[in-house]
């Protein structure tokens, strides 16, 4: 039960980020450690899931899609979007530097998480780090002026480098593991 409350809170944080233009809830999912499970759960909406649903095997369908996880996260996102949208709009209008700084810090933290997982640095990963850092260094000014091209390019570079990082467990490529219960 505590796990699902925690997932809902992480979903709330994702929803708060989604309310801010140019900021992704995926960044929060990544930092909070649920990104991989979220992606695998979304990917589980496949022909097998449809067959289970078509045969009215709801329990098997729910387990197959990792329904408890998805429900908790989506519930948190929904709560945040509907309850915090006005607050975030107010904060963006009256305290833009503080809000953008907070979310910029989250982006930098996610880049640090990716960098720590790179086992072997080479010219490509170093170049990606330098280009991404240069792009992100220009982000605060462009974020305040609502011209977030630098942020988008910087995030794209971080994501591209993250996709090149091998997973920490070779078995995670074979079959996703979802907690049940």
PDB file of C-alpha atoms in Angstrom:
ATOM      1  CA  UNK A   1       0.000   0.000   0.000  1.00  0.00           C
ATOM      2  CA  UNK A   2       2.804   2.420   0.893  1.00  0.00           C
ATOM      3  CA  UNK A   3       4.397   1.731  -2.512  1.00  0.00           C
ATOM      4  CA  UNK A   4       1.268   2.922  -4.311  1.00  0.00           C
ATOM      5  CA  UNK A   5       0.969   6.063  -2.193  1.00  0.00           C
ATOM      6  CA  UNK A   6       4.605   6.820  -2.986  1.00  0.00           C
ATOM      7  CA  UNK A   7       3.936   6.190  -6.689  1.00  0.00           C
ATOM      8  CA  UNK A   8       0.965   8.565  -6.557  1.00  0.00           C
ATOM      9  CA  UNK A   9       3.204  11.235  -4.984  1.00  0.00           C
ATOM     10  CA  UNK A  10       5.773  10.702  -7.738  1.00  0.00           C
ATOM     11  CA  UNK A  11       2.904  11.026 -10.209  1.00  0.00           C
ATOM     12  CA  UNK A  12       1.930  14.319  -8.546  1.00  0.00           C
ATOM     13  CA  UNK A  13       5.466  15.574  -9.063  1.00  0.00           C
ATOM     14  CA  UNK A  14       5.274  14.480 -12.705  1.00  0.00           C
ATOM     15  CA  UNK A  15       1.945  16.296 -13.089  1.00  0.00           C
ATOM     16  CA  UNK A  16       3.406  19.459 -11.584  1.00  0.00           C
ATOM     17  CA  UNK A  17       6.201  19.324 -14.132  1.00  0.00           C
ATOM     18  CA  UNK A  18       3.734  18.684 -16.954  1.00  0.00           C
ATOM     19  CA  UNK A  19       1.855  21.880 -16.040  1.00  0.00           C
ATOM     20  CA  UNK A  20       4.991  23.950 -16.669  1.00  0.00           C
ATOM     21  CA  UNK A  21       5.513  24.689 -20.382  1.00  0.00           C
ATOM     22  CA  UNK A  22       8.652  23.054 -21.718  1.00  0.00           C
ATOM     23  CA  UNK A  23       9.189  20.785 -18.712  1.00  0.00           C
ATOM     24  CA  UNK A  24       8.585  17.059 -18.955  1.00  0.00           C
ATOM     25  CA  UNK A  25       7.080  14.799 -16.339  1.00  0.00           C
ATOM     26  CA  UNK A  26       9.440  12.203 -17.782  1.00  0.00           C
ATOM     27  CA  UNK A  27      12.326  14.080 -16.203  1.00  0.00           C
ATOM     28  CA  UNK A  28      10.681  13.637 -12.817  1.00  0.00           C
ATOM     29  CA  UNK A  29       9.991   9.963 -13.568  1.00  0.00           C
ATOM     30  CA  UNK A  30      13.664   9.519 -14.415  1.00  0.00           C
ATOM     31  CA  UNK A  31      14.935  11.271 -11.290  1.00  0.00           C
ATOM     32  CA  UNK A  32      12.463   9.486  -9.016  1.00  0.00           C
ATOM     33  CA  UNK A  33      13.513   6.090 -10.364  1.00  0.00           C
ATOM     34  CA  UNK A  34      10.285   4.995 -12.060  1.00  0.00           C
ATOM     35  CA  UNK A  35      11.126   5.867 -15.678  1.00  0.00           C
ATOM     36  CA  UNK A  36      12.104   2.348 -16.783  1.00  0.00           C
ATOM     37  CA  UNK A  37       9.078   0.732 -15.168  1.00  0.00           C
ATOM     38  CA  UNK A  38       6.828   3.406 -16.653  1.00  0.00           C
ATOM     39  CA  UNK A  39       8.176   2.828 -20.162  1.00  0.00           C
ATOM     40  CA  UNK A  40       7.919  -0.960 -19.824  1.00  0.00           C
ATOM     41  CA  UNK A  41       4.363  -0.658 -18.490  1.00  0.00           C
ATOM     42  CA  UNK A  42       3.319   1.557 -21.383  1.00  0.00           C
ATOM     43  CA  UNK A  43       4.990  -0.825 -23.837  1.00  0.00           C
ATOM     44  CA  UNK A  44       2.947  -3.688 -22.370  1.00  0.00           C
ATOM     45  CA  UNK A  45      -0.159  -2.324 -24.126  1.00  0.00           C
ATOM     46  CA  UNK A  46       0.381  -4.764 -26.972  1.00  0.00           C
ATOM     47  CA  UNK A  47      -1.565  -7.462 -28.841  1.00  0.00           C
ATOM     48  CA  UNK A  48      -1.282  -9.783 -25.832  1.00  0.00           C
ATOM     49  CA  UNK A  49      -2.944  -7.159 -23.638  1.00  0.00           C
ATOM     50  CA  UNK A  50      -5.710  -6.708 -26.186  1.00  0.00           C
ATOM     51  CA  UNK A  51      -6.285 -10.471 -26.355  1.00  0.00           C
ATOM     52  CA  UNK A  52      -6.565 -10.672 -22.572  1.00  0.00           C
ATOM     53  CA  UNK A  53      -8.992  -7.781 -22.573  1.00  0.00           C
ATOM     54  CA  UNK A  54     -10.974  -9.283 -25.444  1.00  0.00           C
ATOM     55  CA  UNK A  55     -11.305 -12.563 -23.534  1.00  0.00           C
ATOM     56  CA  UNK A  56     -12.467 -10.621 -20.450  1.00  0.00           C
ATOM     57  CA  UNK A  57      -9.468 -11.843 -18.450  1.00  0.00           C
ATOM     58  CA  UNK A  58      -9.289  -8.618 -16.492  1.00  0.00           C
ATOM     59  CA  UNK A  59      -6.971  -9.817 -13.717  1.00  0.00           C
ATOM     60  CA  UNK A  60      -4.423 -11.158 -16.195  1.00  0.00           C
ATOM     61  CA  UNK A  61      -4.770  -7.972 -18.246  1.00  0.00           C
ATOM     62  CA  UNK A  62      -4.219  -5.826 -15.125  1.00  0.00           C
ATOM     63  CA  UNK A  63      -1.079  -7.789 -14.189  1.00  0.00           C
ATOM     64  CA  UNK A  64       0.171  -7.786 -17.784  1.00  0.00           C
ATOM     65  CA  UNK A  65       0.001  -3.997 -18.071  1.00  0.00           C
ATOM     66  CA  UNK A  66       1.238  -3.454 -14.508  1.00  0.00           C
ATOM     67  CA  UNK A  67      -2.090  -1.788 -13.817  1.00  0.00           C
ATOM     68  CA  UNK A  68      -1.581  -0.958 -10.139  1.00  0.00           C
ATOM     69  CA  UNK A  69       1.620   0.898 -10.970  1.00  0.00           C
ATOM     70  CA  UNK A  70       0.075   2.779 -13.890  1.00  0.00           C
ATOM     71  CA  UNK A  71      -3.111   3.598 -11.966  1.00  0.00           C
ATOM     72  CA  UNK A  72      -1.141   5.038  -9.030  1.00  0.00           C
ATOM     73  CA  UNK A  73       1.109   7.166 -11.226  1.00  0.00           C
ATOM     74  CA  UNK A  74      -1.751   8.372 -13.450  1.00  0.00           C
ATOM     75  CA  UNK A  75      -3.858   9.149 -10.395  1.00  0.00           C
ATOM     76  CA  UNK A  76      -1.051  11.344  -9.044  1.00  0.00           C
ATOM     77  CA  UNK A  77      -0.583  13.064 -12.410  1.00  0.00           C
ATOM     78  CA  UNK A  78      -4.311  13.760 -12.634  1.00  0.00           C
ATOM     79  CA  UNK A  79      -4.507  15.123  -9.099  1.00  0.00           C
ATOM     80  CA  UNK A  80      -1.576  17.436  -9.743  1.00  0.00           C
ATOM     81  CA  UNK A  81      -2.815  18.691 -13.081  1.00  0.00           C
ATOM     82  CA  UNK A  82      -6.302  19.465 -11.822  1.00  0.00           C
ATOM     83  CA  UNK A  83      -5.367  20.787  -8.391  1.00  0.00           C
ATOM     84  CA  UNK A  84      -2.034  22.473  -8.995  1.00  0.00           C
ATOM     85  CA  UNK A  85      -2.498  23.991 -12.446  1.00  0.00           C
ATOM     86  CA  UNK A  86      -3.689  27.312 -11.019  1.00  0.00           C
ATOM     87  CA  UNK A  87      -0.947  27.352  -8.401  1.00  0.00           C
ATOM     88  CA  UNK A  88       1.757  26.683 -10.995  1.00  0.00           C
ATOM     89  CA  UNK A  89       0.284  29.364 -13.275  1.00  0.00           C
ATOM     90  CA  UNK A  90       0.363  31.824 -10.384  1.00  0.00           C
ATOM     91  CA  UNK A  91       3.916  30.872  -9.429  1.00  0.00           C
ATOM     92  CA  UNK A  92       5.111  31.137 -13.028  1.00  0.00           C
ATOM     93  CA  UNK A  93       3.544  34.599 -13.311  1.00  0.00           C
ATOM     94  CA  UNK A  94       4.806  35.923  -9.955  1.00  0.00           C
ATOM     95  CA  UNK A  95       7.970  33.904  -9.251  1.00  0.00           C
ATOM     96  CA  UNK A  96       9.275  32.789 -12.665  1.00  0.00           C
ATOM     97  CA  UNK A  97      12.967  32.748 -11.797  1.00  0.00           C
ATOM     98  CA  UNK A  98      12.467  30.501  -8.773  1.00  0.00           C
ATOM     99  CA  UNK A  99      10.186  28.063 -10.631  1.00  0.00           C
ATOM    100  CA  UNK A 100      12.375  27.880 -13.743  1.00  0.00           C
ATOM    101  CA  UNK A 101      15.468  27.490 -11.549  1.00  0.00           C
ATOM    102  CA  UNK A 102      13.853  24.581  -9.734  1.00  0.00           C
ATOM    103  CA  UNK A 103      13.000  22.762 -12.956  1.00  0.00           C
ATOM    104  CA  UNK A 104      16.373  23.629 -14.490  1.00  0.00           C
ATOM    105  CA  UNK A 105      17.973  22.020 -11.440  1.00  0.00           C
ATOM    106  CA  UNK A 106      15.911  18.884 -12.049  1.00  0.00           C
ATOM    107  CA  UNK A 107      17.168  18.721 -15.629  1.00  0.00           C
ATOM    108  CA  UNK A 108      20.758  19.096 -14.449  1.00  0.00           C
ATOM    109  CA  UNK A 109      20.175  16.391 -11.826  1.00  0.00           C
ATOM    110  CA  UNK A 110      18.830  14.030 -14.486  1.00  0.00           C
ATOM    111  CA  UNK A 111      21.952  14.631 -16.569  1.00  0.00           C
ATOM    112  CA  UNK A 112      24.067  13.771 -13.510  1.00  0.00           C
ATOM    113  CA  UNK A 113      22.111  10.526 -13.094  1.00  0.00           C
ATOM    114  CA  UNK A 114      22.825   9.610 -16.709  1.00  0.00           C
ATOM    115  CA  UNK A 115      26.503  10.551 -16.420  1.00  0.00           C
ATOM    116  CA  UNK A 116      26.982   8.351 -13.372  1.00  0.00           C
ATOM    117  CA  UNK A 117      25.746   5.314 -15.339  1.00  0.00           C
ATOM    118  CA  UNK A 118      28.260   5.738 -18.155  1.00  0.00           C
ATOM    119  CA  UNK A 119      30.793   3.004 -17.478  1.00  0.00           C
ATOM    120  CA  UNK A 120      33.340   3.887 -20.127  1.00  0.00           C
ATOM    121  CA  UNK A 121      33.832   7.448 -21.253  1.00  0.00           C
ATOM    122  CA  UNK A 122      34.880   7.906 -24.855  1.00  0.00           C
ATOM    123  CA  UNK A 123      35.087  10.801 -27.296  1.00  0.00           C
ATOM    124  CA  UNK A 124      31.390  10.523 -28.244  1.00  0.00           C
ATOM    125  CA  UNK A 125      30.094  10.585 -24.663  1.00  0.00           C
ATOM    126  CA  UNK A 126      32.490  13.406 -23.724  1.00  0.00           C
ATOM    127  CA  UNK A 127      31.424  15.423 -26.766  1.00  0.00           C
ATOM    128  CA  UNK A 128      27.766  14.803 -25.895  1.00  0.00           C
ATOM    129  CA  UNK A 129      28.411  16.024 -22.356  1.00  0.00           C
ATOM    130  CA  UNK A 130      30.133  19.184 -23.570  1.00  0.00           C
ATOM    131  CA  UNK A 131      27.503  20.036 -26.199  1.00  0.00           C
ATOM    132  CA  UNK A 132      24.640  19.276 -23.811  1.00  0.00           C
ATOM    133  CA  UNK A 133      26.249  21.356 -21.075  1.00  0.00           C
ATOM    134  CA  UNK A 134      26.782  24.261 -23.462  1.00  0.00           C
ATOM    135  CA  UNK A 135      23.143  24.101 -24.531  1.00  0.00           C
ATOM    136  CA  UNK A 136      21.913  23.907 -20.960  1.00  0.00           C
ATOM    137  CA  UNK A 137      24.139  26.815 -19.899  1.00  0.00           C
ATOM    138  CA  UNK A 138      22.028  29.063 -22.131  1.00  0.00           C
ATOM    139  CA  UNK A 139      18.735  27.587 -20.899  1.00  0.00           C
ATOM    140  CA  UNK A 140      17.872  29.783 -17.882  1.00  0.00           C
ATOM    141  CA  UNK A 141      17.671  32.993 -19.925  1.00  0.00           C
ATOM    142  CA  UNK A 142      15.781  31.352 -22.757  1.00  0.00           C
ATOM    143  CA  UNK A 143      13.426  29.631 -20.301  1.00  0.00           C
ATOM    144  CA  UNK A 144      12.475  32.921 -18.690  1.00  0.00           C
ATOM    145  CA  UNK A 145      11.891  34.440 -22.137  1.00  0.00           C
ATOM    146  CA  UNK A 146       9.812  31.360 -23.091  1.00  0.00           C
ATOM    147  CA  UNK A 147      12.211  30.507 -25.915  1.00  0.00           C
ATOM    148  CA  UNK A 148      13.075  27.004 -24.804  1.00  0.00           C
ATOM    149  CA  UNK A 149      14.897  25.752 -27.915  1.00  0.00           C
ATOM    150  CA  UNK A 150      18.119  25.483 -25.907  1.00  0.00           C
ATOM    151  CA  UNK A 151      16.354  23.367 -23.303  1.00  0.00           C
ATOM    152  CA  UNK A 152      14.858  21.082 -25.951  1.00  0.00           C
ATOM    153  CA  UNK A 153      18.207  20.573 -27.676  1.00  0.00           C
ATOM    154  CA  UNK A 154      19.972  20.027 -24.344  1.00  0.00           C
ATOM    155  CA  UNK A 155      17.384  17.473 -23.218  1.00  0.00           C
ATOM    156  CA  UNK A 156      17.564  15.736 -26.597  1.00  0.00           C
ATOM    157  CA  UNK A 157      21.329  15.364 -26.240  1.00  0.00           C
ATOM    158  CA  UNK A 158      20.967  14.002 -22.707  1.00  0.00           C
ATOM    159  CA  UNK A 159      18.279  11.553 -23.852  1.00  0.00           C
ATOM    160  CA  UNK A 160      20.385  10.460 -26.831  1.00  0.00           C
ATOM    161  CA  UNK A 161      23.350   9.800 -24.553  1.00  0.00           C
ATOM    162  CA  UNK A 162      21.099   8.005 -22.073  1.00  0.00           C
ATOM    163  CA  UNK A 163      19.871   5.664 -24.789  1.00  0.00           C
ATOM    164  CA  UNK A 164      23.461   4.700 -25.497  1.00  0.00           C
ATOM    165  CA  UNK A 165      24.098   3.794 -21.848  1.00  0.00           C
ATOM    166  CA  UNK A 166      23.819   0.057 -21.234  1.00  0.00           C
ATOM    167  CA  UNK A 167      21.371  -0.981 -18.558  1.00  0.00           C
ATOM    168  CA  UNK A 168      22.806  -1.971 -15.206  1.00  0.00           C
ATOM    169  CA  UNK A 169      21.284  -5.439 -15.464  1.00  0.00           C
ATOM    170  CA  UNK A 170      21.587  -7.591 -18.580  1.00  0.00           C
ATOM    171  CA  UNK A 171      18.402  -9.428 -17.609  1.00  0.00           C
ATOM    172  CA  UNK A 172      16.379  -6.202 -17.834  1.00  0.00           C
ATOM    173  CA  UNK A 173      16.610  -6.412 -21.632  1.00  0.00           C
ATOM    174  CA  UNK A 174      14.938  -9.801 -21.669  1.00  0.00           C
ATOM    175  CA  UNK A 175      11.852  -9.423 -19.505  1.00  0.00           C
ATOM    176  CA  UNK A 176      10.636  -6.489 -17.408  1.00  0.00           C
ATOM    177  CA  UNK A 177      10.077  -7.273 -13.750  1.00  0.00           C
ATOM    178  CA  UNK A 178       6.997  -5.759 -12.182  1.00  0.00           C
ATOM    179  CA  UNK A 179       6.273  -5.880  -8.493  1.00  0.00           C
ATOM    180  CA  UNK A 180       2.910  -7.398  -7.729  1.00  0.00           C
ATOM    181  CA  UNK A 181       0.710  -7.075  -4.707  1.00  0.00           C
TER     182      UNK A 181
END
